[in-house]
Short mmCIF file of C-alpha atoms and ligand atoms in Angstrom, two decimals:
data_model
loop_
_atom_site.label_atom_id
_atom_site.label_comp_id
_atom_site.label_asym_id
_atom_site.label_seq_id
_atom_site.Cartn_x
_atom_site.Cartn_y
_atom_site.Cartn_z
CA UNK L 1171 0.98 -9.95 -29.95
CA UNK L 1172 -0.75 -10.17 -26.57
CA UNK L 1173 -2.88 -7.30 -25.25
CA UNK L 1174 -0.69 -4.71 -23.49
CA UNK L 1175 -0.97 -4.30 -19.76
CA UNK L 1176 -2.44 -0.83 -19.18
CA UNK L 1177 -0.72 1.15 -16.44
CA UNK L 1178 -1.91 4.59 -15.32
CA UNK L 1179 0.63 6.92 -13.72
CA UNK L 1180 -0.54 9.46 -11.12
CA UNK L 1181 2.50 11.21 -9.61
CA UNK L 1182 0.27 13.49 -7.48
CA UNK L 1183 1.80 16.07 -5.15
CA UNK L 1184 5.04 17.01 -3.44
CA UNK L 1185 7.73 14.34 -3.77
CA UNK L 1186 5.29 12.11 -5.70
CA UNK L 1187 6.60 13.32 -9.07
CA UNK L 1188 10.25 12.94 -8.08
CA UNK L 1189 9.91 9.36 -6.89
CA UNK L 1190 7.69 8.47 -9.86
CA UNK L 1191 10.41 9.73 -12.23
CA UNK L 1192 12.75 7.11 -10.74
CA UNK L 1193 10.18 4.31 -11.17
CA UNK L 1194 9.52 4.94 -14.86
CA UNK L 1195 12.82 3.50 -16.20
CA UNK L 1196 11.84 0.18 -14.61
CA UNK L 1197 8.77 0.11 -16.87
CA UNK L 1198 11.07 0.69 -19.89
CA UNK L 1199 13.37 -2.06 -18.61
CA UNK L 1200 10.43 -4.49 -18.32
CA UNK L 1201 9.43 -3.60 -21.90
CA UNK L 1202 13.00 -4.20 -23.08
CA UNK L 1203 12.73 -7.68 -21.55
CA UNK L 1204 9.64 -8.38 -23.64
CA UNK L 1205 6.83 -7.31 -21.31
CA UNK L 1206 4.02 -5.62 -23.17
CA UNK L 1207 2.72 -2.54 -21.39
CA UNK L 1208 1.38 0.87 -22.20
CA UNK L 1209 1.26 3.85 -19.84
CA UNK L 1210 -1.03 6.85 -19.46
CA UNK L 1211 0.15 9.84 -17.42
CA UNK L 1212 -2.65 11.55 -15.47
CA UNK L 1213 -2.33 15.07 -14.02
CA UNK L 1214 -4.51 14.75 -10.91
CA UNK L 1215 -3.20 16.40 -7.79
CA UNK L 1216 -3.09 19.78 -6.08
CA UNK L 1217 -1.67 21.76 -9.06
CA UNK L 1218 -4.43 20.46 -11.33
CA UNK L 1219 -7.09 21.07 -8.68
CA UNK L 1220 -5.96 24.63 -8.03
CA UNK L 1221 -5.77 25.39 -11.76
CA UNK L 1222 -9.05 23.76 -12.85
CA UNK L 1223 -11.17 22.95 -9.77
CA UNK L 1224 -11.08 19.27 -10.80
CA UNK L 1225 -10.04 16.53 -8.39
CA UNK L 1226 -10.65 13.17 -10.10
CA UNK L 1227 -13.27 13.68 -12.82
CA UNK L 1228 -15.87 10.93 -13.14
CA UNK L 1229 -14.74 10.17 -16.71
CA UNK L 1230 -11.17 9.59 -15.50
CA UNK L 1231 -12.38 7.43 -12.62
CA UNK L 1232 -14.49 5.33 -15.02
CA UNK L 1233 -11.53 4.89 -17.41
CA UNK L 1234 -9.36 3.74 -14.51
CA UNK L 1235 -12.07 1.36 -13.32
CA UNK L 1236 -12.86 -0.14 -16.72
CA UNK L 1237 -9.74 0.31 -18.81
CA UNK L 1238 -6.70 -0.05 -16.61
CA UNK L 1239 -4.82 -2.98 -15.07
CA UNK L 1240 -2.65 -1.11 -12.60
CA UNK L 1241 -2.25 2.39 -11.18
CA UNK L 1242 1.17 3.58 -10.08
CA UNK L 1243 0.53 6.35 -7.59
CA UNK L 1244 3.02 8.74 -5.99
CA UNK L 1245 1.52 10.75 -3.12
CA UNK L 1246 -1.19 13.31 -2.40
CA UNK L 1247 -1.36 16.09 0.14
CA UNK L 1248 -0.53 19.78 -0.27
CA UNK L 1249 -0.50 22.65 2.23
CA UNK L 1250 -2.21 24.88 -0.38
CA UNK L 1251 -5.30 22.67 0.01
CA UNK L 1252 -5.61 22.57 3.81
CA UNK L 1253 -8.99 20.83 3.68
CA UNK L 1254 -7.35 17.85 1.95
CA UNK L 1255 -10.36 17.75 -0.37
CA UNK L 1256 -8.43 16.84 -3.49
CA UNK L 1257 -6.52 14.07 -1.66
CA UNK L 1258 -9.79 12.54 -0.47
CA UNK L 1259 -11.46 12.81 -3.84
CA UNK L 1260 -8.50 11.26 -5.65
CA UNK L 1261 -6.88 8.67 -3.39
CA UNK L 1262 -9.79 7.67 -1.14
CA UNK L 1263 -12.12 7.68 -4.14
CA UNK L 1264 -9.83 5.21 -5.91
CA UNK L 1265 -9.40 2.98 -2.85
CA UNK L 1266 -13.09 3.01 -1.95
CA UNK L 1267 -14.64 3.20 -5.44
CA UNK L 1268 -12.51 0.38 -6.82
CA UNK L 1269 -13.15 -1.59 -3.59
CA UNK L 1270 -9.41 -2.07 -3.06
CA UNK L 1271 -10.08 -3.79 0.25
CA UNK L 1272 -6.71 -5.45 0.70
CA UNK L 1273 -3.69 -3.23 1.27
CA UNK L 1274 -0.50 -5.27 1.55
CA UNK L 1275 2.43 -3.53 3.23
CA UNK L 1276 5.46 -5.82 3.36
CA UNK L 1277 8.34 -5.10 5.72
CA UNK L 1278 11.70 -6.78 5.06
CA UNK L 1279 15.21 -5.60 5.99
CA UNK L 1280 16.73 -3.25 3.43
CA UNK L 1281 20.20 -2.67 4.79
CA UNK L 1282 23.00 -4.29 6.81
CA UNK L 1283 22.60 -3.89 10.55
CA UNK L 1284 18.84 -4.31 10.51
CA UNK L 1285 17.26 -7.30 12.26
CA UNK L 1286 17.52 -10.08 9.65
CA UNK L 1287 14.68 -11.98 11.34
CA UNK L 1288 12.13 -9.33 10.30
CA UNK L 1289 9.78 -10.64 7.60
CA UNK L 1290 6.39 -9.05 8.23
CA UNK L 1291 3.42 -8.53 5.94
CA UNK L 1292 0.64 -6.25 7.15
CA UNK L 1293 -2.76 -6.90 5.56
CA UNK L 1294 -4.65 -3.66 6.16
CA UNK L 1295 -8.31 -3.19 5.30
CA UNK L 1296 -8.21 -0.19 3.00
CA UNK L 1297 -11.71 1.22 2.49
CA UNK L 1298 -13.56 1.43 5.80
CA UNK L 1299 -13.11 1.96 9.55
CA UNK L 1300 -12.74 5.58 10.65
CA UNK L 1301 -11.42 6.47 7.17
CA UNK L 1302 -14.94 6.38 5.74
CA UNK L 1303 -14.99 10.18 6.24
CA UNK L 1304 -18.37 10.29 7.94
CA UNK L 1305 -18.81 12.41 11.02
CA UNK L 1306 -19.43 15.94 12.21
CA UNK L 1307 -17.89 18.81 14.11
CA UNK L 1308 -20.24 20.64 16.41
CA UNK L 1309 -19.56 23.15 19.18
CA UNK L 1310 -17.74 21.23 21.90
CA UNK L 1311 -18.16 17.86 20.18
CA UNK L 1312 -16.65 16.02 17.24
CA UNK L 1313 -17.69 12.70 15.79
CA UNK L 1314 -15.81 10.35 13.42
CA UNK L 1315 -17.82 7.31 12.45
CA UNK L 1316 -16.00 4.00 11.97
CA UNK L 1317 -17.91 1.69 9.64
CA UNK L 1318 -16.98 -1.98 9.31
CA UNK L 1319 -18.97 -4.16 6.91
CA UNK L 1320 -18.93 -7.93 6.91
CA UNK L 1321 -18.09 -8.27 3.17
CA UNK L 1322 -14.98 -6.08 3.47
CA UNK L 1323 -13.84 -7.66 6.75
CA UNK L 1324 -14.34 -11.13 5.27
CA UNK L 1325 -12.45 -10.25 2.07
CA UNK L 1326 -9.49 -8.86 4.00
CA UNK L 1327 -9.35 -11.79 6.42
CA UNK L 1328 -9.80 -14.43 3.71
CA UNK L 1329 -6.89 -12.88 1.80
CA UNK L 1330 -4.79 -12.91 4.99
CA UNK L 1331 -5.64 -16.55 5.80
CA UNK L 1332 -4.84 -17.59 2.22
CA UNK L 1333 -1.52 -15.78 2.37
CA UNK L 1334 -0.68 -17.36 5.76
CA UNK L 1335 -1.43 -20.80 4.30
CA UNK L 1336 0.79 -20.08 1.27
CA UNK L 1337 3.64 -18.76 3.42
CA UNK L 1338 3.10 -21.44 6.11
CA UNK L 1339 3.37 -18.71 8.69
CA UNK L 1340 1.30 -17.64 11.69
CA UNK L 1341 -1.38 -14.96 11.36
CA UNK L 1342 -2.18 -12.38 14.05
CA UNK L 1343 -5.32 -10.22 14.08
CA UNK L 1344 -4.79 -6.84 15.79
CA UNK L 1345 -7.93 -5.54 17.48
CA UNK L 1346 -9.41 -3.52 20.34
CA UNK L 1347 -12.58 -5.56 20.70
CA UNK L 1348 -12.49 -4.95 24.46
CA UNK L 1349 -13.60 -1.35 23.81
CA UNK L 1350 -14.68 -1.26 20.16
CA UNK L 1351 -17.27 -3.93 20.87
CA UNK L 1352 -19.34 -3.49 17.73
CA UNK L 1353 -16.81 -2.93 14.95
CA UNK L 1354 -13.99 -5.06 16.27
CA UNK L 1355 -16.54 -7.55 17.61
CA UNK L 1356 -17.44 -8.17 13.95
CA UNK L 1357 -13.75 -8.64 13.10
CA UNK L 1358 -13.42 -11.21 15.91
CA UNK L 1359 -16.49 -13.17 14.80
CA UNK L 1360 -15.38 -13.42 11.17
CA UNK L 1361 -11.82 -14.25 12.28
CA UNK L 1362 -13.05 -17.13 14.49
CA UNK L 1363 -15.18 -18.49 11.66
CA UNK L 1364 -12.25 -18.44 9.22
CA UNK L 1365 -9.91 -19.90 11.81
CA UNK L 1366 -12.16 -22.96 12.09
CA UNK L 1367 -12.18 -23.25 8.27
CA UNK L 1368 -8.37 -22.95 8.04
CA UNK L 1369 -6.97 -25.47 10.56
CA UNK L 1370 -3.69 -25.42 8.61
CA UNK L 1371 -3.07 -21.79 9.72
CA UNK L 1372 -1.78 -20.97 13.18
CA UNK L 1373 -4.00 -17.98 13.93
CA UNK L 1374 -4.31 -15.81 17.04
CA UNK L 1375 -5.83 -12.50 18.05
CA UNK L 1376 -4.01 -9.83 20.05
CA UNK L 1377 -5.03 -6.55 21.60
CA UNK L 1378 -3.40 -3.92 19.40
CA UNK L 1379 -1.58 -2.27 22.30
CA UNK L 1380 0.02 -5.55 23.39
CA UNK L 1381 0.85 -6.31 19.76
CA UNK L 1382 2.60 -2.94 19.31
CA UNK L 1383 4.60 -3.52 22.47
CA UNK L 1384 5.57 -7.02 21.27
CA UNK L 1385 6.47 -5.69 17.82
CA UNK L 1386 8.90 -3.16 19.26
CA UNK L 1387 10.50 -5.76 21.53
CA UNK L 1388 10.56 -8.75 19.12
CA UNK L 1389 9.73 -7.71 15.54
CA UNK L 1390 11.04 -11.05 14.25
CA UNK L 1391 8.27 -12.87 16.14
CA UNK L 1392 5.55 -11.56 13.77
CA UNK L 1393 4.94 -12.82 10.22
CA UNK L 1394 1.51 -11.76 9.05
CA UNK L 1395 -0.63 -9.15 10.77
CA UNK L 1396 -4.23 -8.42 9.75
CA UNK L 1397 -5.91 -5.23 10.93
CA UNK L 1398 -8.60 -2.73 10.17
CA UNK L 1399 -7.81 0.46 8.25
CA UNK L 1400 -6.75 2.59 11.20
CA UNK L 1401 -4.74 0.03 13.18
CA UNK L 1402 -3.22 -1.34 9.96
CA UNK L 1403 -2.03 2.14 9.01
CA UNK L 1404 -0.32 2.66 12.38
CA UNK L 1405 1.13 -0.85 12.66
CA UNK L 1406 2.60 -0.74 9.14
CA UNK L 1407 4.15 2.67 9.78
CA UNK L 1408 5.83 1.27 12.89
CA UNK L 1409 7.04 -1.70 10.81
CA UNK L 1410 8.55 0.75 8.28
CA UNK L 1411 10.66 2.18 11.11
CA UNK L 1412 12.36 -1.23 11.52
CA UNK L 1413 13.65 -1.16 7.94
CA UNK L 1414 14.78 2.44 7.49
CA UNK L 1415 11.57 4.46 7.66
CA UNK L 1416 8.68 5.52 5.47
CA UNK L 1417 10.91 6.26 2.48
CA UNK L 1418 11.61 2.59 1.82
CA UNK L 1419 8.14 1.13 2.53
CA UNK L 1420 6.06 -0.12 -0.43
CA UNK L 1421 2.40 -1.08 -0.74
CA UNK L 1422 -0.14 -2.52 -3.15
CA UNK L 1423 -3.93 -2.64 -2.87
CA UNK L 1424 -6.34 -4.87 -4.73
CA UNK L 1425 -9.94 -6.07 -4.83
CA UNK L 1426 -9.79 -9.84 -4.29
CA UNK L 1427 -13.42 -10.32 -5.34
CA UNK L 1428 -12.92 -8.72 -8.76
CA UNK L 1429 -11.49 -10.34 -11.90
CA UNK L 1430 -7.75 -10.27 -12.65
CA UNK L 1431 -7.78 -7.47 -15.24
CA UNK L 1432 -9.09 -4.90 -12.84
CA UNK L 1433 -7.12 -1.94 -11.56
CA UNK L 1434 -4.84 -2.43 -8.59
CA UNK L 1435 -3.07 0.47 -6.90
CA UNK L 1436 0.66 0.43 -6.10
CA UNK L 1437 1.99 3.35 -4.06
CA UNK L 1438 4.72 4.05 -1.53
CA UNK L 1439 3.54 4.20 2.07
CA UNK L 1440 4.90 7.74 2.43
CA UNK L 1441 2.94 10.89 1.69
CA UNK L 1442 3.85 13.97 -0.31
CA UNK L 1443 6.44 15.35 2.18
CA UNK L 1444 6.02 18.99 1.09
CA UNK L 1445 8.89 20.07 3.36
CA UNK L 1446 11.44 18.31 1.14
CA UNK L 1447 9.60 18.40 -2.21
CA UNK L 1448 11.47 19.65 -5.29
CA UNK L 1449 14.92 19.39 -3.69
CA UNK L 1450 15.97 15.92 -4.83
CA UNK L 1451 15.97 14.66 -1.23
CA UNK L 1452 13.18 12.09 -1.39
CA UNK L 1453 13.96 8.38 -1.21
CA UNK L 1454 12.66 6.57 -4.34
CA UNK L 1455 12.99 3.08 -2.80
CA UNK L 1456 9.37 2.87 -1.57
CA UNK L 1457 8.10 3.82 -5.04
CA UNK L 1458 10.47 1.41 -6.82
CA UNK L 1459 9.54 -1.47 -4.49
CA UNK L 1460 5.85 -0.64 -5.03
CA UNK L 1461 6.48 -0.97 -8.78
CA UNK L 1462 8.02 -4.39 -8.08
CA UNK L 1463 4.84 -5.35 -6.17
CA UNK L 1464 2.79 -4.29 -9.19
CA UNK L 1465 4.97 -6.43 -11.46
CA UNK L 1466 4.49 -9.41 -9.12
CA UNK L 1467 0.72 -8.89 -9.18
CA UNK L 1468 0.87 -8.91 -13.00
CA UNK L 1469 2.67 -12.24 -12.87
CA UNK L 1470 6.05 -10.72 -13.76
CA UNK L 1471 7.83 -12.47 -10.91
CA UNK L 1472 11.35 -12.50 -12.44
CA UNK L 1473 11.25 -8.71 -12.86
CA UNK L 1474 9.89 -8.21 -9.32
CA UNK L 1475 12.64 -10.39 -7.84
CA UNK L 1476 15.35 -8.64 -9.89
CA UNK L 1477 14.15 -5.20 -8.78
CA UNK L 1478 14.02 -6.19 -5.11
CA UNK L 1479 17.52 -7.66 -5.40
CA UNK L 1480 18.77 -4.48 -7.09
CA UNK L 1481 17.38 -2.32 -4.26
CA UNK L 1482 19.01 -4.59 -1.68
CA UNK L 1483 22.36 -4.58 -3.49
CA UNK L 1484 22.33 -0.78 -3.85
CA UNK L 1485 21.57 -0.28 -0.16
CA UNK L 1486 24.14 -2.88 0.88
CA UNK L 1487 26.76 -1.07 -1.21
CA UNK L 1488 26.13 2.04 0.90
CA UNK L 1489 23.95 3.94 -1.60
CA UNK L 1490 21.62 6.01 0.60
CA UNK L 1491 19.48 9.11 0.47
CA UNK L 1492 19.48 11.62 3.30
CA UNK L 1493 16.66 9.94 5.30
CA UNK L 1494 18.91 6.86 5.63
CA UNK L 1495 21.94 8.89 6.66
CA UNK L 1496 23.47 9.16 3.17
CA UNK L 1497 23.93 11.99 0.72
CA UNK L 1498 22.57 10.68 -2.59
CA UNK L 1499 19.92 12.62 -4.45
CA UNK L 1500 16.65 10.98 -5.49
CA UNK L 1501 17.96 10.64 -9.06
CA UNK L 1502 21.35 9.20 -8.01
CA UNK L 1503 19.65 6.65 -5.78
CA UNK L 1504 17.38 5.60 -8.64
CA UNK L 1505 20.41 5.30 -10.96
CA UNK L 1506 22.32 3.26 -8.40
CA UNK L 1507 19.45 0.75 -8.17
CA UNK L 1508 18.99 0.59 -11.96
CA UNK L 1509 22.69 -0.08 -12.49
CA UNK L 1510 22.23 -3.36 -10.61
CA UNK L 1511 19.47 -4.74 -12.82
CA UNK L 1512 20.13 -7.68 -15.09
CA UNK L 1513 19.65 -7.00 -18.81
N1 GGG U 1457 1.28 7.36 -1.03
C1 GGG U 1457 0.42 7.48 0.06
C2 GGG U 1457 -0.22 8.83 0.18
O1 GGG U 1457 -0.03 9.70 -0.63
N2 GGG U 1457 -1.02 8.99 1.20
C3 GGG U 1457 -1.68 10.21 1.43
C4 GGG U 1457 -1.13 10.92 2.59
O2 GGG U 1457 -0.70 10.32 3.54
N3 GGG U 1457 -1.12 12.23 2.49
C5 GGG U 1457 -0.67 13.07 3.52
C6 GGG U 1457 0.52 13.86 3.09
O3 GGG U 1457 1.00 13.69 1.99
O4 GGG U 1457 1.02 14.64 3.91
#
């Protein structure tokens, strides 16, 4: 028997547990089809922090780093921890510690009536920029540092160029190098170098504000967008609005410079949504599609395709949670998708 794929489950806070519950049967389904995986459920989140003072203990981080192939993550963020300390020490620690530089956020239509021409992948740098959490608040002055390093910028852009070559699609770099001369100047230099090394890719740069305007007017005109952490976050959230909102948007992050059996992180784009948590109102589609992205990363393409098709069929049949204008609960939506899986 081959070595099982090791998947860690971190539901986290708020709706994270509810959407994770709907993803778990897809792991059982993959096993029933002969995939060999084992799961470990981890308790880290606000409840655990408030009860024990622990965020992500070093021993748990090390086990994830050295003994795990994929992390399925729900969401973090809880009003009982207004500082957000636990969220930083769990989610940002994983993204930054595991050097998960590339965050892929695909955006494809999920329901009838949406623009069928939309087929966008945002490649967002996931560890740096203003999200490096360095800065200070002083009387009358606040500073957030944005750090961009050449290795991370190069890794993100190389992954984006490779993907553009595979998809035979154009690549657009979003930037504000006209004002962010140092950080985004670095992005422009590395982009130009890679452009000359990838003549097969049609590559252009765009000021982020013009790009956002163009996205709203003609979303079908964009295929692959590369951006730093901050711009990539905003651009991908706008893209989610084209396909039904944050509830349906998936993501996966990986470290392209590390070997294959090294933890990747699959998580819905949405956060913990404490206002609707515990009421069965959350949309599990983003979590289920993130699980499909994890399966694709593991080389389980038939399962990934079947799950994406099941989501599409469920939504096309009119199955919808409240955020999409329907009335299904989180559990009923999950069941509706599962009922469309092949055996
Ligand atoms: N799954 C993404 C995630 O949990 N991101 C953290 C986040 O956005 N937290 C803010 C919140 O949940 O309100």
